[in-house]
mmCIF file of C-alpha atoms in Angstrom:
data_model
loop_
_atom_site.group_PDB
_atom_site.id
_atom_site.type_symbol
_atom_site.label_atom_id
_atom_site.label_comp_id
_atom_site.label_asym_id
_atom_site.label_seq_id
_atom_site.Cartn_x
_atom_site.Cartn_y
_atom_site.Cartn_z
ATOM 1 C CA MET A 1133 54.719 45.888 -39.286
ATOM 2 C CA ALA A 1134 53.411 47.900 -36.271
ATOM 3 C CA LYS A 1135 49.664 47.019 -35.478
ATOM 4 C CA PHE A 1136 46.886 49.806 -35.547
ATOM 5 C CA GLN A 1137 45.732 50.482 -31.906
ATOM 6 C CA TYR A 1138 42.415 51.711 -31.935
ATOM 7 C CA SER A 1139 42.544 52.877 -27.887
ATOM 8 C CA LYS A 1140 45.577 55.023 -28.949
ATOM 9 C CA ALA A 1141 43.827 56.227 -31.649
ATOM 10 C CA ILE A 1142 40.821 57.322 -29.761
ATOM 11 C CA SER A 1143 42.861 58.991 -26.860
ATOM 12 C CA ASP A 1144 45.126 60.919 -29.078
ATOM 13 C CA SER A 1145 42.103 62.252 -31.031
ATOM 14 C CA PHE A 1146 40.544 63.361 -27.816
ATOM 15 C CA LYS A 1147 43.895 64.655 -26.877
ATOM 16 C CA LEU A 1148 44.121 66.969 -29.900
ATOM 17 C CA ILE A 1149 40.670 68.480 -29.282
ATOM 18 C CA PHE A 1150 41.407 68.959 -25.407
ATOM 19 C CA SER A 1151 45.101 70.436 -26.029
ATOM 20 C CA ASN A 1152 43.901 72.434 -29.095
ATOM 21 C CA LEU A 1153 40.358 73.680 -28.257
ATOM 22 C CA TYR A 1154 40.610 76.391 -30.763
ATOM 23 C CA VAL A 1155 39.734 73.911 -33.464
ATOM 24 C CA LEU A 1156 36.022 73.915 -32.181
ATOM 25 C CA VAL A 1157 36.050 77.612 -32.960
ATOM 26 C CA PRO A 1158 34.850 77.479 -36.604
ATOM 27 C CA GLN A 1159 31.616 75.178 -35.492
ATOM 28 C CA LEU A 1160 31.185 77.022 -32.496
ATOM 29 C CA LEU A 1161 31.096 80.357 -34.788
ATOM 30 C CA VAL A 1162 28.415 78.814 -36.763
ATOM 31 C CA SER A 1163 26.076 77.710 -34.132
ATOM 32 C CA LEU A 1164 26.307 80.821 -32.652
ATOM 33 C CA ILE A 1165 25.458 83.059 -35.667
ATOM 34 C CA GLY A 1166 22.288 80.427 -35.982
ATOM 35 C CA PHE A 1167 21.807 81.010 -32.084
ATOM 36 C CA ILE A 1168 21.842 84.499 -32.800
ATOM 37 C CA SER A 1169 19.676 84.330 -35.955
ATOM 38 C CA ILE A 1170 16.622 82.049 -34.660
ATOM 39 C CA PRO A 1171 14.426 85.149 -33.575
ATOM 40 C CA PHE A 1172 15.454 87.285 -36.661
ATOM 41 C CA TYR A 1173 14.395 83.902 -38.361
ATOM 42 C CA LEU A 1174 10.830 83.823 -36.556
ATOM 43 C CA ARG A 1175 10.014 87.220 -36.783
ATOM 44 C CA MET A 1176 10.795 87.188 -40.806
ATOM 45 C CA PHE A 1177 8.751 84.545 -41.262
ATOM 46 C CA ASP A 1178 5.820 85.971 -38.565
ATOM 47 C CA PHE A 1179 5.366 82.421 -36.347
ATOM 48 C CA GLY A 1180 2.738 83.122 -33.959
ATOM 49 C CA GLU A 1181 -0.879 82.643 -33.109
ATOM 50 C CA ASN A 1182 -1.959 84.409 -36.538
ATOM 51 C CA PHE A 1183 0.513 82.653 -38.545
ATOM 52 C CA ASP A 1184 -1.355 81.370 -42.072
ATOM 53 C CA ILE A 1185 0.369 78.439 -43.835
ATOM 54 C CA SER A 1186 -1.286 79.786 -47.052
ATOM 55 C CA SER A 1187 1.318 82.916 -46.469
ATOM 56 C CA MET A 1188 4.232 80.801 -46.831
ATOM 57 C CA GLY A 1189 5.099 81.757 -50.735
ATOM 58 C CA SER A 1190 5.798 84.816 -49.603
ATOM 59 C CA PHE A 1191 8.638 83.890 -47.602
ATOM 60 C CA VAL A 1192 10.207 81.538 -50.317
ATOM 61 C CA PRO A 1193 12.958 84.249 -51.320
ATOM 62 C CA SER A 1194 13.862 84.747 -47.810
ATOM 63 C CA ILE A 1195 13.978 80.822 -46.929
ATOM 64 C CA ILE A 1196 16.432 80.541 -50.363
ATOM 65 C CA LEU A 1197 18.327 83.365 -48.922
ATOM 66 C CA VAL A 1198 18.816 81.652 -45.501
ATOM 67 C CA ALA A 1199 19.306 78.250 -47.398
ATOM 68 C CA ILE A 1200 22.348 79.444 -49.217
ATOM 69 C CA SER A 1201 23.697 81.275 -46.090
ATOM 70 C CA SER A 1202 23.797 78.293 -44.433
ATOM 71 C CA ILE A 1203 25.503 76.245 -46.752
ATOM 72 C CA ILE A 1204 28.056 78.489 -47.352
ATOM 73 C CA LEU A 1205 28.675 79.001 -43.420
ATOM 74 C CA THR A 1206 28.549 75.442 -43.053
ATOM 75 C CA ASN A 1207 31.016 74.470 -45.529
ATOM 76 C CA VAL A 1208 33.572 77.137 -44.556
ATOM 77 C CA SER A 1209 33.283 76.148 -40.995
ATOM 78 C CA TYR A 1210 33.837 72.517 -42.028
ATOM 79 C CA GLY A 1211 36.985 73.578 -44.520
ATOM 80 C CA TRP A 1212 38.735 75.506 -41.652
ATOM 81 C CA THR A 1213 38.196 72.663 -39.199
ATOM 82 C CA LEU A 1214 39.689 70.166 -41.410
ATOM 83 C CA ALA A 1215 42.504 72.724 -42.257
ATOM 84 C CA LEU A 1216 43.317 73.037 -38.340
ATOM 85 C CA ILE A 1217 43.040 69.288 -37.892
ATOM 86 C CA GLY A 1218 45.347 68.506 -40.633
ATOM 87 C CA LYS A 1219 47.873 71.050 -39.905
ATOM 88 C CA ILE A 1220 47.722 69.771 -35.931
ATOM 89 C CA VAL A 1221 48.112 66.187 -37.112
ATOM 90 C CA LYS A 1222 50.765 66.807 -39.824
ATOM 91 C CA LYS A 1223 53.011 69.580 -37.622
ATOM 92 C CA GLY A 1224 51.741 69.341 -34.086
ATOM 93 C CA LYS A 1225 50.047 72.719 -34.015
ATOM 94 C CA ALA A 1226 47.915 75.388 -35.889
ATOM 95 C CA ASP A 1227 47.373 78.955 -36.244
ATOM 96 C CA LEU A 1228 43.311 79.443 -35.902
ATOM 97 C CA PHE A 1229 43.355 82.490 -38.165
ATOM 98 C CA LYS A 1230 46.097 81.798 -40.604
ATOM 99 C CA GLU A 1231 44.093 78.945 -41.670
ATOM 100 C CA PHE A 1232 41.065 80.090 -42.676
ATOM 101 C CA LYS A 1233 42.533 80.947 -45.750
ATOM 102 C CA SER A 1234 43.359 77.395 -46.618
ATOM 103 C CA GLY A 1235 39.788 76.756 -44.795
ATOM 104 C CA LEU A 1236 38.095 78.460 -47.787
ATOM 105 C CA ARG A 1237 39.313 76.274 -50.365
ATOM 106 C CA LYS A 1238 39.197 73.040 -48.166
ATOM 107 C CA GLY A 1239 35.386 73.976 -47.642
ATOM 108 C CA LEU A 1240 34.894 74.382 -51.294
ATOM 109 C CA VAL A 1241 36.364 71.138 -51.819
ATOM 110 C CA TYR A 1242 34.346 69.816 -48.944
ATOM 111 C CA PHE A 1243 31.298 70.937 -50.771
ATOM 112 C CA LEU A 1244 32.079 69.630 -54.214
ATOM 113 C CA THR A 1245 32.821 66.169 -52.766
ATOM 114 C CA THR A 1246 29.204 66.478 -51.028
ATOM 115 C CA LEU A 1247 27.624 67.129 -54.113
ATOM 116 C CA ILE A 1248 29.550 64.219 -55.622
ATOM 117 C CA ALA A 1249 28.378 62.162 -52.723
ATOM 118 C CA LEU A 1250 24.683 63.097 -53.120
ATOM 119 C CA SER A 1251 24.966 62.481 -56.776
ATOM 120 C CA VAL A 1252 26.127 58.488 -56.251
ATOM 121 C CA PHE A 1253 23.304 58.432 -53.294
ATOM 122 C CA PHE A 1254 20.594 59.629 -55.562
ATOM 123 C CA VAL A 1255 21.881 57.109 -58.403
ATOM 124 C CA GLY A 1256 21.899 54.200 -56.325
ATOM 125 C CA ALA A 1257 18.499 55.293 -55.054
ATOM 126 C CA LEU A 1258 17.016 55.128 -58.149
ATOM 127 C CA VAL A 1259 18.247 51.725 -58.982
ATOM 128 C CA PHE A 1260 16.964 50.510 -55.735
ATOM 129 C CA MET A 1261 13.646 52.327 -56.613
ATOM 130 C CA VAL A 1262 13.451 50.572 -60.071
ATOM 131 C CA LEU A 1263 14.130 47.312 -58.276
ATOM 132 C CA PHE A 1264 11.569 47.364 -55.490
ATOM 133 C CA ILE A 1265 8.989 48.137 -58.376
ATOM 134 C CA ILE A 1266 10.273 45.380 -60.702
ATOM 135 C CA ILE A 1267 9.857 42.806 -57.324
ATOM 136 C CA GLU A 1268 6.422 44.160 -56.245
ATOM 137 C CA MET A 1269 5.562 43.060 -60.298
ATOM 138 C CA VAL A 1270 7.120 39.776 -59.723
ATOM 139 C CA SER A 1271 5.139 39.423 -56.323
ATOM 140 C CA SER A 1272 2.012 39.865 -57.992
ATOM 141 C CA PHE A 1273 2.765 36.925 -60.069
ATOM 142 C CA ILE A 1274 4.795 34.782 -57.696
ATOM 143 C CA PRO A 1275 3.992 36.176 -53.752
ATOM 144 C CA ILE A 1276 6.562 33.696 -52.221
ATOM 145 C CA LEU A 1277 9.073 34.594 -54.451
ATOM 146 C CA GLY A 1278 8.369 38.451 -53.781
ATOM 147 C CA VAL A 1279 8.524 38.180 -50.557
ATOM 148 C CA LEU A 1280 12.116 36.284 -50.707
ATOM 149 C CA LEU A 1281 13.383 39.059 -52.948
ATOM 150 C CA THR A 1282 12.094 41.919 -50.733
ATOM 151 C CA ILE A 1283 14.002 40.205 -48.034
ATOM 152 C CA LEU A 1284 17.052 40.106 -50.262
ATOM 153 C CA SER A 1285 16.895 43.713 -51.535
ATOM 154 C CA VAL A 1286 16.621 45.205 -48.003
ATOM 155 C CA ILE A 1287 19.697 43.337 -47.210
ATOM 156 C CA ALA A 1288 21.052 44.805 -50.303
ATOM 157 C CA VAL A 1289 20.034 48.366 -49.092
ATOM 158 C CA ILE A 1290 21.824 48.595 -46.020
ATOM 159 C CA ALA A 1291 24.738 46.671 -47.502
ATOM 160 C CA ALA A 1292 24.823 49.410 -49.885
ATOM 161 C CA ILE A 1293 24.111 52.332 -47.287
ATOM 162 C CA VAL A 1294 26.902 51.148 -45.314
ATOM 163 C CA ALA A 1295 29.470 50.680 -48.153
ATOM 164 C CA PHE A 1296 28.553 54.078 -49.349
ATOM 165 C CA ILE A 1297 29.120 55.640 -45.925
ATOM 166 C CA LEU A 1298 32.591 53.439 -45.725
ATOM 167 C CA ALA A 1299 33.631 54.395 -49.434
ATOM 168 C CA PHE A 1300 33.150 58.535 -48.679
ATOM 169 C CA MET A 1301 34.396 58.405 -44.855
ATOM 170 C CA TYR A 1302 37.806 59.381 -45.329
ATOM 171 C CA LEU A 1303 37.092 62.367 -47.459
ATOM 172 C CA THR A 1304 37.861 64.653 -44.592
ATOM 173 C CA SER A 1305 40.918 63.036 -43.760
ATOM 174 C CA VAL A 1306 42.256 63.814 -47.383
ATOM 175 C CA ILE A 1307 41.118 67.161 -47.312
ATOM 176 C CA ALA A 1308 42.460 67.993 -44.027
ATOM 177 C CA LEU A 1309 45.754 66.612 -44.934
ATOM 178 C CA GLU A 1310 46.113 67.224 -48.796
ATOM 179 C CA ASN A 1311 45.294 70.032 -51.147
ATOM 180 C CA PHE A 1312 43.654 67.933 -54.027
ATOM 181 C CA GLY A 1313 40.465 68.625 -56.036
ATOM 182 C CA ALA A 1314 37.051 66.946 -55.228
ATOM 183 C CA VAL A 1315 37.060 64.076 -57.561
ATOM 184 C CA LYS A 1316 40.768 62.872 -56.680
ATOM 185 C CA SER A 1317 39.788 63.175 -52.750
ATOM 186 C CA VAL A 1318 36.730 60.770 -53.311
ATOM 187 C CA LYS A 1319 39.028 58.548 -55.508
ATOM 188 C CA LEU A 1320 41.683 58.374 -52.731
ATOM 189 C CA SER A 1321 38.859 57.787 -49.846
ATOM 190 C CA TYR A 1322 37.733 55.177 -51.850
ATOM 191 C CA ILE A 1323 40.590 53.509 -52.410
ATOM 192 C CA HIS A 1324 41.875 53.553 -48.280
ATOM 193 C CA PHE A 1325 38.188 52.224 -47.702
ATOM 194 C CA LYS A 1326 38.765 49.331 -50.547
ATOM 195 C CA SER A 1327 42.039 48.347 -48.677
ATOM 196 C CA ASN A 1328 40.784 48.764 -44.944
ATOM 197 C CA LYS A 1329 37.373 47.338 -45.473
ATOM 198 C CA SER A 1330 37.075 45.685 -41.763
ATOM 199 C CA HIS A 1331 39.018 48.374 -40.183
ATOM 200 C CA SER A 1332 37.289 51.156 -41.830
ATOM 201 C CA LEU A 1333 33.769 49.344 -40.342
ATOM 202 C CA ALA A 1334 35.531 49.327 -36.957
ATOM 203 C CA LEU A 1335 35.973 52.966 -37.318
ATOM 204 C CA LEU A 1336 32.419 53.717 -38.221
ATOM 205 C CA LEU A 1337 30.997 51.472 -35.314
ATOM 206 C CA ILE A 1338 33.133 53.551 -33.119
ATOM 207 C CA ILE A 1339 31.878 56.921 -34.148
ATOM 208 C CA ILE A 1340 28.421 55.676 -34.039
ATOM 209 C CA LEU A 1341 29.024 54.596 -30.380
ATOM 210 C CA PHE A 1342 30.269 57.637 -29.188
ATOM 211 C CA SER A 1343 27.488 59.941 -30.860
ATOM 212 C CA ILE A 1344 24.865 57.901 -29.648
ATOM 213 C CA ILE A 1345 26.148 58.244 -26.029
ATOM 214 C CA VAL A 1346 26.619 62.296 -26.689
ATOM 215 C CA SER A 1347 23.518 62.756 -28.364
ATOM 216 C CA LEU A 1348 21.277 61.050 -25.627
ATOM 217 C CA ILE A 1349 23.266 63.109 -23.075
ATOM 218 C CA CYS A 1350 22.185 66.338 -25.520
ATOM 219 C CA LEU A 1351 18.762 65.226 -25.727
ATOM 220 C CA VAL A 1352 18.057 64.498 -21.959
ATOM 221 C CA VAL A 1353 19.887 67.864 -21.042
ATOM 222 C CA PHE A 1354 17.831 69.809 -23.667
ATOM 223 C CA TYR A 1355 14.536 68.230 -22.156
ATOM 224 C CA ALA A 1356 15.352 68.679 -18.584
ATOM 225 C CA ILE A 1357 15.982 72.296 -19.087
ATOM 226 C CA LEU A 1358 13.277 72.942 -21.311
ATOM 227 C CA PHE A 1359 10.889 71.172 -18.939
ATOM 228 C CA ILE A 1360 12.107 73.940 -15.941
ATOM 229 C CA PHE A 1361 11.138 76.741 -18.348
ATOM 230 C CA ALA A 1362 8.316 75.427 -20.579
ATOM 231 C CA GLY A 1363 6.900 72.798 -17.464
ATOM 232 C CA SER A 1364 6.234 70.370 -20.169
ATOM 233 C CA VAL A 1365 8.334 68.140 -22.950
ATOM 234 C CA SER A 1366 5.259 67.924 -25.398
ATOM 235 C CA ASP A 1367 5.866 69.114 -28.983
ATOM 236 C CA GLU A 1368 2.913 71.466 -28.133
ATOM 237 C CA ALA A 1369 4.497 73.109 -25.303
ATOM 238 C CA ILE A 1370 8.147 73.194 -26.800
ATOM 239 C CA LEU A 1371 6.490 75.048 -29.955
ATOM 240 C CA ALA A 1372 4.774 77.680 -27.874
ATOM 241 C CA TYR A 1373 7.879 78.193 -25.806
ATOM 242 C CA MET A 1374 10.104 78.713 -29.192
ATOM 243 C CA ILE A 1375 7.530 81.041 -30.243
ATOM 244 C CA GLU A 1376 7.308 82.741 -27.304
ATOM 245 C CA ASN A 1377 10.389 82.821 -26.043
ATOM 246 C CA PRO A 1378 12.867 82.631 -29.015
ATOM 247 C CA VAL A 1379 15.921 83.847 -27.003
ATOM 248 C CA LYS A 1380 15.724 81.532 -24.538
ATOM 249 C CA TYR A 1381 14.959 78.715 -26.610
ATOM 250 C CA SER A 1382 18.102 79.255 -28.745
ATOM 251 C CA PHE A 1383 19.954 79.842 -25.750
ATOM 252 C CA VAL A 1384 18.955 75.983 -24.709
ATOM 253 C CA SER A 1385 19.350 74.470 -28.231
ATOM 254 C CA PHE A 1386 22.952 76.218 -28.060
ATOM 255 C CA PHE A 1387 24.109 75.356 -25.258
ATOM 256 C CA SER A 1388 22.560 71.496 -24.677
ATOM 257 C CA ASN A 1389 24.387 70.718 -28.831
ATOM 258 C CA LEU A 1390 27.960 72.048 -27.613
ATOM 259 C CA PRO A 1391 28.697 68.158 -27.020
ATOM 260 C CA ASN A 1392 27.297 67.212 -30.311
ATOM 261 C CA ILE A 1393 29.745 69.648 -31.875
ATOM 262 C CA ALA A 1394 32.521 68.414 -30.197
ATOM 263 C CA VAL A 1395 32.122 65.037 -31.204
ATOM 264 C CA VAL A 1396 31.662 65.970 -34.547
ATOM 265 C CA VAL A 1397 35.172 67.893 -34.341
ATOM 266 C CA TRP A 1398 36.315 64.982 -32.312
ATOM 267 C CA SER A 1399 35.168 62.289 -34.993
ATOM 268 C CA PHE A 1400 37.061 64.482 -38.087
ATOM 269 C CA ALA A 1401 40.195 64.074 -35.818
ATOM 270 C CA PHE A 1402 39.953 60.526 -35.092
ATOM 271 C CA VAL A 1403 39.508 59.485 -38.423
ATOM 272 C CA THR A 1404 42.221 61.672 -39.967
ATOM 273 C CA ILE A 1405 44.526 60.431 -37.009
ATOM 274 C CA ALA A 1406 43.718 56.355 -38.063
ATOM 275 C CA TYR A 1407 43.853 57.494 -42.025
ATOM 276 C CA VAL A 1408 47.623 58.694 -41.185
ATOM 277 C CA ARG A 1409 48.279 55.405 -38.880
ATOM 278 C CA LYS A 1410 47.009 53.049 -40.630
ATOM 279 C CA LYS A 1411 48.798 54.065 -44.112
ATOM 280 C CA LYS A 1412 51.832 53.703 -41.910
ATOM 281 C CA THR A 1413 51.446 50.228 -40.694
ATOM 282 C CA LYS A 1414 51.036 49.113 -44.303
ATOM 283 C CA LYS A 1415 54.427 50.489 -45.548
#
């Protein structure tokens, strides 16, 4: 049985991205739409020196419209990206425009699986809220026991969050490679995680490491550019610059965020490659 090679999975996933740069197009398009839309949003919501927070009620329909549009565009772009990655992993190449139709269905499945994940998260959060209320009641009678239970509960919350992330981590891989519905995709993701717990944790840590490094780089670049234009990186100066120069601010935000976009797409490719190869090593 062949041993899974993490370094090769990392290098091959980067190779997949850099050899097929068109896989970045869906995410770039959505980001570009957001970039173009920021000045429009600022004018629509009338942000400025005379902005009145009490008038926010009149913006509710616009806010809802923006939120719905963002959700649709985000899920379509994710579905399209996953369709491209799935095709490349299976066939070695993909057609950007041919995969758009497949991406629409995958985007819908991605959206539905997100709803399932959120439902599980909120149920879990509710359970822990009740648990902490009980612990607080116990603490009022037996303080030492309450402290011990609080520590154990915090550990349990952290463990539950990690398990939650890992259980749903392979959703993008299943969606990219298969054409199953939301429920079966969730089930397959959980089954793969259950059979590869330590492996899944290793993949998550690798993704977190790369994400932190790239996020820090993006943050430094973002503030460095803003400092050049605004002369300060304080929250007040950045807000003032955003309101006074929405186009320039959008431009800075868009380009400083490009590495983060690339890492998101890379993480999809990395986990998908790892998913396929780990299944093969178990045969």
